[in-house]
GROMACS .gro file of C-alpha atoms in nm:
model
  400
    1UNK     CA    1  -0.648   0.507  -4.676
    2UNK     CA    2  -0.924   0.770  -4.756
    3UNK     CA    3  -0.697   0.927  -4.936
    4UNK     CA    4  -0.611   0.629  -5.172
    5UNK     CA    5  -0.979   0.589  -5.216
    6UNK     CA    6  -0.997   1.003  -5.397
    7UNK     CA    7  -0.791   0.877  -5.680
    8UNK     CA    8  -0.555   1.059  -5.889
    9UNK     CA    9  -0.275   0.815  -5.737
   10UNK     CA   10   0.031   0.644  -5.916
   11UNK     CA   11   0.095   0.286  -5.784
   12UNK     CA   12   0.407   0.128  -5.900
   13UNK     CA   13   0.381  -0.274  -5.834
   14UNK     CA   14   0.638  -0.534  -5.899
   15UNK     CA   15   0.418  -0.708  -6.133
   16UNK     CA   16   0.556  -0.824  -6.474
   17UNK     CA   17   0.323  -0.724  -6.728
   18UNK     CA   18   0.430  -0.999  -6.972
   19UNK     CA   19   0.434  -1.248  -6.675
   20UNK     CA   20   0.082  -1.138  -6.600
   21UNK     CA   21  -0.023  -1.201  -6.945
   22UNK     CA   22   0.104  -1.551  -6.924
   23UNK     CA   23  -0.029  -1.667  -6.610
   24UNK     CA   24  -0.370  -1.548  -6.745
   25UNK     CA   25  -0.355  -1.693  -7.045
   26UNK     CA   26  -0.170  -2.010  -6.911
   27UNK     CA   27  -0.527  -2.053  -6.682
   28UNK     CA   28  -0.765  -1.977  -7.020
   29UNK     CA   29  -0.566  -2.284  -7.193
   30UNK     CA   30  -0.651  -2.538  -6.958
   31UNK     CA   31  -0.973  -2.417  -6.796
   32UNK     CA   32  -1.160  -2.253  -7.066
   33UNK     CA   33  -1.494  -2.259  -7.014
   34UNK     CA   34  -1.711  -2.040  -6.775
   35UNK     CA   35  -1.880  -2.355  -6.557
   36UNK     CA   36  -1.458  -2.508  -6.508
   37UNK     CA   37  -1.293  -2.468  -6.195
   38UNK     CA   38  -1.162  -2.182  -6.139
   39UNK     CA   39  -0.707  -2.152  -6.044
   40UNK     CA   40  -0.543  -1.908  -5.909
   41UNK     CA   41  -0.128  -1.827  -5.970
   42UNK     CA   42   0.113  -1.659  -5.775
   43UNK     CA   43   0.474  -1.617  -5.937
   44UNK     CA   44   0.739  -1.471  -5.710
   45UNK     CA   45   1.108  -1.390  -5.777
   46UNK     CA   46   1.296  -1.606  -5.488
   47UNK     CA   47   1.581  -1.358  -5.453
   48UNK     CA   48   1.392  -1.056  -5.363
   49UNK     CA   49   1.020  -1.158  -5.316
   50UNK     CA   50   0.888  -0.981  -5.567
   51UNK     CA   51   0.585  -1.090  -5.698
   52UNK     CA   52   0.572  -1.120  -6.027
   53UNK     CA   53   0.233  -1.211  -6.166
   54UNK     CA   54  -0.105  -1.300  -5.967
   55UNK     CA   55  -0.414  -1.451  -6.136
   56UNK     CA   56  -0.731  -1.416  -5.806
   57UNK     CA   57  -0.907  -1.635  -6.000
   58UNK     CA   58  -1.216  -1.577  -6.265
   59UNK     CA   59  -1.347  -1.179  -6.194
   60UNK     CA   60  -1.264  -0.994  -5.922
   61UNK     CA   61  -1.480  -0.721  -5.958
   62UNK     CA   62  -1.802  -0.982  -5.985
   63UNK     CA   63  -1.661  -1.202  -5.692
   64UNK     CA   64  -1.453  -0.886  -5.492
   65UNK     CA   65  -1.231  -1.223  -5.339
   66UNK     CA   66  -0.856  -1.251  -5.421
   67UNK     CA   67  -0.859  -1.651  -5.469
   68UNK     CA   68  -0.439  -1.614  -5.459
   69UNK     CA   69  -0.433  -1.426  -5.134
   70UNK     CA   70  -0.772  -1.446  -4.904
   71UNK     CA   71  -0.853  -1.851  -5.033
   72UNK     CA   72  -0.747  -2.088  -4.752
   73UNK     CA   73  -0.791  -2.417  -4.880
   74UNK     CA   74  -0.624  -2.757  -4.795
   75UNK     CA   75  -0.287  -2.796  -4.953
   76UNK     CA   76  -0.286  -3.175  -4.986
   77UNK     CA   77   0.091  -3.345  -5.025
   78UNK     CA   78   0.218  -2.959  -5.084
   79UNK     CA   79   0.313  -3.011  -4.741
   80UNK     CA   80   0.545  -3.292  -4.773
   81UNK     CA   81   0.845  -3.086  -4.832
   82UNK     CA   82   0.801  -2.940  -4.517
   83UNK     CA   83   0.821  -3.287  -4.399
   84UNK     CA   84   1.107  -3.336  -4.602
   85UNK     CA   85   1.290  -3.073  -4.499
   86UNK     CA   86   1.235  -3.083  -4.089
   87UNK     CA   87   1.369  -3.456  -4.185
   88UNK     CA   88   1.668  -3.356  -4.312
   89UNK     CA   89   1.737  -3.076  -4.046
   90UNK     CA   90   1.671  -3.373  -3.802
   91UNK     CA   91   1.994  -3.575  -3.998
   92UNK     CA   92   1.760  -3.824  -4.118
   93UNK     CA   93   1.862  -4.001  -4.439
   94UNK     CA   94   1.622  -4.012  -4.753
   95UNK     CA   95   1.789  -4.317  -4.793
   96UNK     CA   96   1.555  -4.487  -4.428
   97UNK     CA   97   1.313  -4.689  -4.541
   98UNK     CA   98   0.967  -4.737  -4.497
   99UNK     CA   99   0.687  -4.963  -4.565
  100UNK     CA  100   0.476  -4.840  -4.832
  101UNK     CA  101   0.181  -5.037  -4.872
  102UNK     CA  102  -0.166  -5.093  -4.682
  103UNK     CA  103  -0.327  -4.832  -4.416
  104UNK     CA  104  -0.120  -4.762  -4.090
  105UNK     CA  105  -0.340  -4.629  -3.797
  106UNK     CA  106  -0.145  -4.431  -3.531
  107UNK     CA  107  -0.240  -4.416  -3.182
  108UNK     CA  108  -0.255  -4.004  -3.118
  109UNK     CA  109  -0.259  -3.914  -2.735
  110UNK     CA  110  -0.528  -3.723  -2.627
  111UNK     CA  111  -0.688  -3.731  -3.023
  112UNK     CA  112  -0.870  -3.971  -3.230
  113UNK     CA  113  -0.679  -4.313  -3.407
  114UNK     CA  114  -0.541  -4.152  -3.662
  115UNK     CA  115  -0.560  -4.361  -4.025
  116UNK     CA  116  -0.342  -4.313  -4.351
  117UNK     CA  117  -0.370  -4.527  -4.681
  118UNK     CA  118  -0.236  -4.422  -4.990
  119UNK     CA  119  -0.365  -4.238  -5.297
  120UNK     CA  120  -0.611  -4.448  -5.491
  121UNK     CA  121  -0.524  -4.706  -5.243
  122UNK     CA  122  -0.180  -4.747  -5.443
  123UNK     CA  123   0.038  -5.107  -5.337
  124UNK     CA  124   0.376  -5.212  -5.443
  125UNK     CA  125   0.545  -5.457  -5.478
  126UNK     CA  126   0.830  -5.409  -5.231
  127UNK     CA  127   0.804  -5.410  -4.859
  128UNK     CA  128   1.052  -5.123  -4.830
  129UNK     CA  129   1.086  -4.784  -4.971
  130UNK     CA  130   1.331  -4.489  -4.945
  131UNK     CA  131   1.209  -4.170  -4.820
  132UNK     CA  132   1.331  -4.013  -5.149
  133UNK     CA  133   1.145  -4.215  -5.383
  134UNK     CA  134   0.866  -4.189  -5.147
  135UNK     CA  135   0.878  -3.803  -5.202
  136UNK     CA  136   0.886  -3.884  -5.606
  137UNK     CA  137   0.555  -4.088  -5.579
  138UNK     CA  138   0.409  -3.892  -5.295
  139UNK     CA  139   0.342  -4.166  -5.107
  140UNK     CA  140   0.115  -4.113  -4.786
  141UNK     CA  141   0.195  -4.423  -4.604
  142UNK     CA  142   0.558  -4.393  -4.624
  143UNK     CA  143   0.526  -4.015  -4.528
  144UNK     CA  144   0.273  -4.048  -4.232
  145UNK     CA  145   0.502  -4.300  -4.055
  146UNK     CA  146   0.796  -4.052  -4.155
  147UNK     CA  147   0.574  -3.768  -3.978
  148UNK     CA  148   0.508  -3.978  -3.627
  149UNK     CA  149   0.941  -4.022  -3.630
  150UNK     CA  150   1.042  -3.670  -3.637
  151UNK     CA  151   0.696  -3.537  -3.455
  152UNK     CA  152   0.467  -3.248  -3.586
  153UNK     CA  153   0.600  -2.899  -3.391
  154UNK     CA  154   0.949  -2.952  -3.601
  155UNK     CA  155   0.736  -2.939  -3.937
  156UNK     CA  156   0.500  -2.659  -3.836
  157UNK     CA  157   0.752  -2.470  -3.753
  158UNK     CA  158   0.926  -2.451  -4.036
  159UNK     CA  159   0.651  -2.416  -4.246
  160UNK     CA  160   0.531  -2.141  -4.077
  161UNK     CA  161   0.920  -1.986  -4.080
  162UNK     CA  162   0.950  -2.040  -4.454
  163UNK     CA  163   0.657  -1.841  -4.522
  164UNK     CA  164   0.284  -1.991  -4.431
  165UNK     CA  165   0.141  -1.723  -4.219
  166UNK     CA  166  -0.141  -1.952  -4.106
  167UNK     CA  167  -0.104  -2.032  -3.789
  168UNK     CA  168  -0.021  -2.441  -3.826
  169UNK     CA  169  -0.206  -2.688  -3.537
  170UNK     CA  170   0.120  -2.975  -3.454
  171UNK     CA  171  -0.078  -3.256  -3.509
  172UNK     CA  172   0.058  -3.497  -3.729
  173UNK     CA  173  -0.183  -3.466  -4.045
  174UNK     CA  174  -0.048  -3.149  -4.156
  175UNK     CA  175   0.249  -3.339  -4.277
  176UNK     CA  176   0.004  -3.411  -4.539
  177UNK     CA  177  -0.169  -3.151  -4.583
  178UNK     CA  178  -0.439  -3.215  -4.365
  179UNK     CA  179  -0.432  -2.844  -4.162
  180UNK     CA  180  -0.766  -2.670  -3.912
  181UNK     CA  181  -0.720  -2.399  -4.160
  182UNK     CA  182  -0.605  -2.390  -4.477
  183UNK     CA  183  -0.340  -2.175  -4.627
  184UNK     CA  184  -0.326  -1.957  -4.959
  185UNK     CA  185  -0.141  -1.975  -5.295
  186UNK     CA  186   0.035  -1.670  -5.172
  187UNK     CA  187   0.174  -1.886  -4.877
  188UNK     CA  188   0.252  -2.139  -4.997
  189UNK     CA  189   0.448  -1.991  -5.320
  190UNK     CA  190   0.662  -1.768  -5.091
  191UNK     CA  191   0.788  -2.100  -4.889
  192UNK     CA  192   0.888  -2.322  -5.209
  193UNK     CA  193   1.065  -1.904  -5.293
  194UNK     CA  194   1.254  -1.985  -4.950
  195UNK     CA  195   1.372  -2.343  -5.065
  196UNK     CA  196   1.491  -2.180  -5.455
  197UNK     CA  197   1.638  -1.950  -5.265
  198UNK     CA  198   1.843  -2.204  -5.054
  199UNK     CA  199   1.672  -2.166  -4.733
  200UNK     CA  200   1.649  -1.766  -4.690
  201UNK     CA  201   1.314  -1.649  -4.692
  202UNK     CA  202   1.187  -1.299  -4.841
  203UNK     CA  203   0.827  -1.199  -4.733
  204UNK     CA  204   0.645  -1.092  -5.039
  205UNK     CA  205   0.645  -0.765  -5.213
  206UNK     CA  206   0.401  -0.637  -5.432
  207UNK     CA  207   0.383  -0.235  -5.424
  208UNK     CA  208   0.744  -0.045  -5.449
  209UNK     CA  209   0.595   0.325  -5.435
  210UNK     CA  210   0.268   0.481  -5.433
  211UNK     CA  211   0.247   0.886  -5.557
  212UNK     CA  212  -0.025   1.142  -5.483
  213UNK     CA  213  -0.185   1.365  -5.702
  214UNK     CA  214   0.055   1.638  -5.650
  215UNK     CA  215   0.379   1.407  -5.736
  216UNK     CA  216   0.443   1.370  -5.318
  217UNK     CA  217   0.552   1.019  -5.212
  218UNK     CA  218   0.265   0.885  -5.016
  219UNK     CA  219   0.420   0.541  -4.958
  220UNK     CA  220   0.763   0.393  -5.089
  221UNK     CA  221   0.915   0.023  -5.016
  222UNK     CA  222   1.241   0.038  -4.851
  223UNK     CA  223   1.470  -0.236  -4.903
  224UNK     CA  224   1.604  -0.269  -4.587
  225UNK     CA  225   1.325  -0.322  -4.378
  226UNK     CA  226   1.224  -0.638  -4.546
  227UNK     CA  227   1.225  -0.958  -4.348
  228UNK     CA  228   1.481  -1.217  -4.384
  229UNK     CA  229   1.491  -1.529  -4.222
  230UNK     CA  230   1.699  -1.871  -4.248
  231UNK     CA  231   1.488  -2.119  -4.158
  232UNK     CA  232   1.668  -2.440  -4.310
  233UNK     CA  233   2.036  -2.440  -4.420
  234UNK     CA  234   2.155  -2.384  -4.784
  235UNK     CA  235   2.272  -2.751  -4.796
  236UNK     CA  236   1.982  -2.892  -4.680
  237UNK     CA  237   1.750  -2.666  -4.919
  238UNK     CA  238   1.983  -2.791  -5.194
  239UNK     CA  239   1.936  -3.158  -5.087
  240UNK     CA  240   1.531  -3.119  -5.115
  241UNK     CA  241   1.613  -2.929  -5.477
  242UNK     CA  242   1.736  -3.207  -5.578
  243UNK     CA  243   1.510  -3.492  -5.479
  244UNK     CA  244   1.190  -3.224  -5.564
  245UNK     CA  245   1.365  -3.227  -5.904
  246UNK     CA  246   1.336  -3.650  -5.923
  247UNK     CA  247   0.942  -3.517  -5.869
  248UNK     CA  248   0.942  -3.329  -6.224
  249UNK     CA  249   1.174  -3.572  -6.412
  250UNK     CA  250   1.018  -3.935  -6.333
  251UNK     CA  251   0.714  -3.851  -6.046
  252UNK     CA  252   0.402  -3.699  -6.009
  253UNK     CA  253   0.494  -3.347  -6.171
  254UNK     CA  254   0.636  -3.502  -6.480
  255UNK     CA  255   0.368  -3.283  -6.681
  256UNK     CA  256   0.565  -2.959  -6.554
  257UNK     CA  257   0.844  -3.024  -6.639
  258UNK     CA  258   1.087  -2.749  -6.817
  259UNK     CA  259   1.187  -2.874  -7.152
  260UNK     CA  260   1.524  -2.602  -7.154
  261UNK     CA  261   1.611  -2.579  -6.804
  262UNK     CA  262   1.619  -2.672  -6.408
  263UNK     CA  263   1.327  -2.669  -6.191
  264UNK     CA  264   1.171  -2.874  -5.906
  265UNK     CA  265   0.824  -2.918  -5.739
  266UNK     CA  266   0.582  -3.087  -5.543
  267UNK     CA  267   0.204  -3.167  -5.625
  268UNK     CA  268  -0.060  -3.181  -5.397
  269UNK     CA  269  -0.423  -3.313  -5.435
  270UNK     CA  270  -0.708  -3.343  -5.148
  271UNK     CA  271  -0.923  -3.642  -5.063
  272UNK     CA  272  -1.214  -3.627  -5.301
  273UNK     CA  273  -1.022  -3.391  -5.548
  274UNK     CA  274  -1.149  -3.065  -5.411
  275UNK     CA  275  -0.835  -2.899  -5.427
  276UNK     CA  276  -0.556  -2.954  -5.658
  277UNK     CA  277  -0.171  -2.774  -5.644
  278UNK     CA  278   0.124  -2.745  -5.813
  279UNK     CA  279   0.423  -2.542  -5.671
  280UNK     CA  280   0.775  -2.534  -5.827
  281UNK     CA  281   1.057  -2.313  -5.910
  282UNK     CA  282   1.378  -2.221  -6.144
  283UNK     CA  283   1.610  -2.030  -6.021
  284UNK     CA  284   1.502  -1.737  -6.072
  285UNK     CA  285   1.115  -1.804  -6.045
  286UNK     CA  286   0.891  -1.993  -5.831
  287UNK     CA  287   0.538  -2.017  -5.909
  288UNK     CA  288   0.246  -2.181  -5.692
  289UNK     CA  289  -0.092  -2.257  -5.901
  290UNK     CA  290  -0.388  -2.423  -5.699
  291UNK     CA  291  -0.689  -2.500  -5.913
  292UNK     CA  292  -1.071  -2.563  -5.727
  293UNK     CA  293  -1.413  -2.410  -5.709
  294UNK     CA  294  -1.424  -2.057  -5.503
  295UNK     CA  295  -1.710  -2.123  -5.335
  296UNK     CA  296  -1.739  -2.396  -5.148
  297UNK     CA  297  -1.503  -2.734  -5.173
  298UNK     CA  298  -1.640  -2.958  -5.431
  299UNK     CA  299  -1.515  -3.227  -5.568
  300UNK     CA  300  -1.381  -3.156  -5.935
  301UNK     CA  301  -1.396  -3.531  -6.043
  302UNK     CA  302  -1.284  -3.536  -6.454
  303UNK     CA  303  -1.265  -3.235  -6.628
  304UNK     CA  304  -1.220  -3.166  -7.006
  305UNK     CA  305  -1.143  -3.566  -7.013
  306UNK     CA  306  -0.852  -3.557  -6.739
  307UNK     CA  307  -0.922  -3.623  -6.343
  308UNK     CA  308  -0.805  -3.363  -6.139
  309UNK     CA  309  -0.489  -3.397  -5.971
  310UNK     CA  310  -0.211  -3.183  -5.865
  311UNK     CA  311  -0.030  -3.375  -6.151
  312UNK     CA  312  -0.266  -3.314  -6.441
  313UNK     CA  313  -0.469  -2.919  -6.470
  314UNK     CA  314  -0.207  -2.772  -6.207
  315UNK     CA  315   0.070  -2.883  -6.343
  316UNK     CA  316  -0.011  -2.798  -6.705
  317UNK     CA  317  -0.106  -2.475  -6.580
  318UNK     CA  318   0.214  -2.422  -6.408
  319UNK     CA  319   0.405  -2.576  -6.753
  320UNK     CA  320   0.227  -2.313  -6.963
  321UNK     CA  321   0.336  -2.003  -6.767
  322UNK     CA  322   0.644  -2.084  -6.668
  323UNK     CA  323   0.759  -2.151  -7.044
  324UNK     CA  324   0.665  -1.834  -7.125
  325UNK     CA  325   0.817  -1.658  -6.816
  326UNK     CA  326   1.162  -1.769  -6.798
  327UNK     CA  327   1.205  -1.734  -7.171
  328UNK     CA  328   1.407  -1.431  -7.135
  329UNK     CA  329   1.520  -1.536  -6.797
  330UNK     CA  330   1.884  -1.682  -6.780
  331UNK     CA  331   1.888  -2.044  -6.814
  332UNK     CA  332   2.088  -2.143  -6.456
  333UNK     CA  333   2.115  -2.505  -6.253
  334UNK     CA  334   2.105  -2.489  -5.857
  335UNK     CA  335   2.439  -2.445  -5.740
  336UNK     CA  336   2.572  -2.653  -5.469
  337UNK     CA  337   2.621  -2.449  -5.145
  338UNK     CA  338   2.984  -2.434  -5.060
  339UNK     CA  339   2.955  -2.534  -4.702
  340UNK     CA  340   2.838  -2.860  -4.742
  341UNK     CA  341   2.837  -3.037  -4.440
  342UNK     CA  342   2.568  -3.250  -4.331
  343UNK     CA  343   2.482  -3.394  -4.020
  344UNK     CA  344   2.346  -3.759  -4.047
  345UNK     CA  345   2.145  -4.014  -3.773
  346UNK     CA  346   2.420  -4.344  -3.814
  347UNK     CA  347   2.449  -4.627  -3.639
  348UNK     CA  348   2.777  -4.848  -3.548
  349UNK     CA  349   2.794  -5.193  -3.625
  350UNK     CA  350   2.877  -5.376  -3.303
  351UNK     CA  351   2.960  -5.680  -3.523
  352UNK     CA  352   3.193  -5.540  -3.767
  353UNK     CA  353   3.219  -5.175  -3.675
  354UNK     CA  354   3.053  -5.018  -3.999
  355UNK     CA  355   2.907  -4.706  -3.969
  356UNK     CA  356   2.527  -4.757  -4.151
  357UNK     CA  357   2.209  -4.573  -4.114
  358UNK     CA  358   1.945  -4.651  -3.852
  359UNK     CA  359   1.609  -4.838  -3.988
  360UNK     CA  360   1.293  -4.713  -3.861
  361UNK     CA  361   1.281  -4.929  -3.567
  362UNK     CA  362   1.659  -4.825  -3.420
  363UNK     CA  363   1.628  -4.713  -3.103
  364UNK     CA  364   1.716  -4.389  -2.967
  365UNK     CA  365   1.980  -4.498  -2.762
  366UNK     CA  366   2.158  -4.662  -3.034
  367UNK     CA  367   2.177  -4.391  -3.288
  368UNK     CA  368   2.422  -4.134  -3.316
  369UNK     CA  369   2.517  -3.794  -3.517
  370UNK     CA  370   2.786  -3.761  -3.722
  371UNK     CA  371   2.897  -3.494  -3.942
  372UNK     CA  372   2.967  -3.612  -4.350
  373UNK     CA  373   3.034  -3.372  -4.626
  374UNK     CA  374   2.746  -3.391  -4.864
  375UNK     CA  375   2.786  -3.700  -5.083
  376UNK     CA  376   3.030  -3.841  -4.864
  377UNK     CA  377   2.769  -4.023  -4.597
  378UNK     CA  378   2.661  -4.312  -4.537
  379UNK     CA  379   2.340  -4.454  -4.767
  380UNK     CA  380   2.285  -4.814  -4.588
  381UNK     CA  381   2.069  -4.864  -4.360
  382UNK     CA  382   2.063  -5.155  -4.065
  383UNK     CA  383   1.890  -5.444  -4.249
  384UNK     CA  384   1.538  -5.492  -4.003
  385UNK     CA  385   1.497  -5.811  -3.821
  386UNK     CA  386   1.138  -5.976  -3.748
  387UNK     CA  387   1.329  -5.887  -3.368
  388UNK     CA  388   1.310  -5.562  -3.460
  389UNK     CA  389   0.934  -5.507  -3.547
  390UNK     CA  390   0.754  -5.526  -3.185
  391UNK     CA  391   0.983  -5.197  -3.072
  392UNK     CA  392   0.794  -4.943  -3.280
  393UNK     CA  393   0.626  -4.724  -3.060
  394UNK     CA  394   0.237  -4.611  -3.061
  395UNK     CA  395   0.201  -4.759  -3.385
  396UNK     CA  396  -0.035  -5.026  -3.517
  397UNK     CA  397   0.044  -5.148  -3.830
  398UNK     CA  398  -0.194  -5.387  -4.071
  399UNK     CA  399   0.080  -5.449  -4.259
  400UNK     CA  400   0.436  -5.553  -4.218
   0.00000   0.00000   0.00000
């Protein structure tokens, strides 16, 4: 490292230099004054994890801090497709239904009650909603109850083996976002890389060869000793692609959406506003922006007439440099893996032998896997009975 620090080295990075021009000037368009917020970008190519472009936030060398790398801040519903996905891996339908509205408190062993209402205190008027739509709306009380089903160790784990290196505590509010410590942009763009890239994860690369003075090779990347793991399966990634796509087309990321091609994301925003995401992906990019004050975590409140939400600064941010970015990229749609066999929970009619999904309240003993071709499984549930409603385990619910 002393050596680095005499100079007269050539360092040859992965970065984009018109990707890195974007991404900067993608941040100046929405947060243009000095007293804003400040955002930081990672962009990442999914099939090699290459990183692309990286905005640390407003001046490194006044704050010396890497906001994209060293920042550990709350992620906020981010952390729903990790939900989603140890769901799906479980062979539990987005098709179950929950009960959206009101606060649910959960009775944690060995931890504090542990309380979940929805954003803005959101109702609806239904009594039952899909997981899928729930993921569209990024709905809270559909997801926590979602979260106490399929337990917390599934989803930290494969968080942590898509690509956030922060070690994740199992309890259940990081389904949520709600982690001890936070994770960075870096993170948490290198695990939505793993779901574009159909479940196989590349850690992230960002310098391919470093020369000395005298033209020696002090340092090269070699190919082959990059990780690769599979943490999910290609189907299943595919299956999340697709309902993270519902997110941009008619949900919460609707103001990130790609006017000329495919792409899918997730928002997240933190209680009081103090930290706002967006992460999404094409094909051939994925691209995590997270927007908040470097300091400390203060709530951002309205800014430049707009309240801060993943869905609003984020999001535009994300819009902005991703336009510009894939414009010389191939335009490509996610390809359906061609094994495509899913496993799915089911349940057998004892009355007339149909094969249907399991409602929330199904026991254990009742429920069944069975192996469907994608497409090809069941999407009704069991209708629940007012029978059915005292079985839920170490739950209280104030609503029904």
């Amino acid at each position: 490292m002393e050596r680095v620090f005499e100079g007269g080295f050539e360092i040859y990075t992965t970065l984009d230099p018109k990707m890195q021009i974007a991404a900067e000037n993608a941040i100046e368009e929405i947060l243009p004054d000095p007293e804003d917020p400040a955002a930081a970008l990672v962009a990442m190519d999914p099939t090699n994890g290459y990183i692309m472009a990286m905005v640390g936030g407003k001046d490194f060398t006044e704050m010396k801090f890497n906001l994209a790398t060293q920042a550990k801040r709350q992620p906020g519903s981010a952390f729903k497709v990790f939900v989603l996905l140890s769901a799906l891996e479980q062979g539990i339908s987005p098709y179950m239904t929950f009960n959206p509205n009101g606060n649910v408190i959960f009775d944690i062993y060995g931890s504090e009650p542990w309380e979940v209402g929805n954003y803005n205190d959101a109702s609806y008027e239904i009594n039952e909603m899909p997981v899928l739509e729930a993921t569209v709306k990024s709905i809270n009380v559909v997801y926590s109850q979602l979260i106490m089903k399929i337990g917390a160790y599934g989803i930290a784990r494969i968080a942590m083996d898509m690509g956030i290196e922060t070690l994740l505590d199992p309890y259940p509010s990081i389904g949520l976002g709600g982690l001890t410590v936070g994770v960075s942009p870096l993170e948490v763009c290198t695990a939505f890389s793993t779901i574009a890239n159909y479940g196989i994860r590349h850690d992230p690369v960002a310098i391919l060869k470093v020369i000395d003075k005298d033209g020696n090779v002090f340092e090269e990347y070699e190919e082959e000793e990059r990780r690769v793991l599979t943490p999910i399966t290609p189907i299943n990634a595919y299956r999340a692609i697709e309902i993270m796509q519902q997110v941009m087309l008619r949900g919460t990321g609707t103001r990130a959406r790609l006017d000329d091609r495919p792409c899918a994301g997730k928002t997240g925003t933190t209680d009081e506003a103090e930290n706002a995401w967006f992460s999404g992906f094409t094909t051939n990019l994925a691209a995590c922006v997270w927007m908040g004050y470097p300091e400390v975590n203060k709530k951002m409140g309205i800014i430049h007439d707009m309240r801060v939400q993943g869905g609003a600064q984020p999001a535009m941010i994300w819009n902005l440099f991703m336009t510009e970015a894939t414009k010389d990229l191939p335009i490509e749609n996610f390809i359906r893996p061609q094994d495509d066999m899913i496993n799915i929970q089911v349940v057998i009619n004892p009355e007339t032998g149909e094969m249907l999904l399991p409602n929330r309240f199904t026991p254990l003993d009742q429920i069944i896997i069975k192996e469907f071709r994608y497409g090809g499984e069941p999407t009704v549930q069991m209708p629940i009975t007012p029978d059915d409603i005292p079985i839920m385990p170490m739950v209280s619910l104030m609503h029904i």
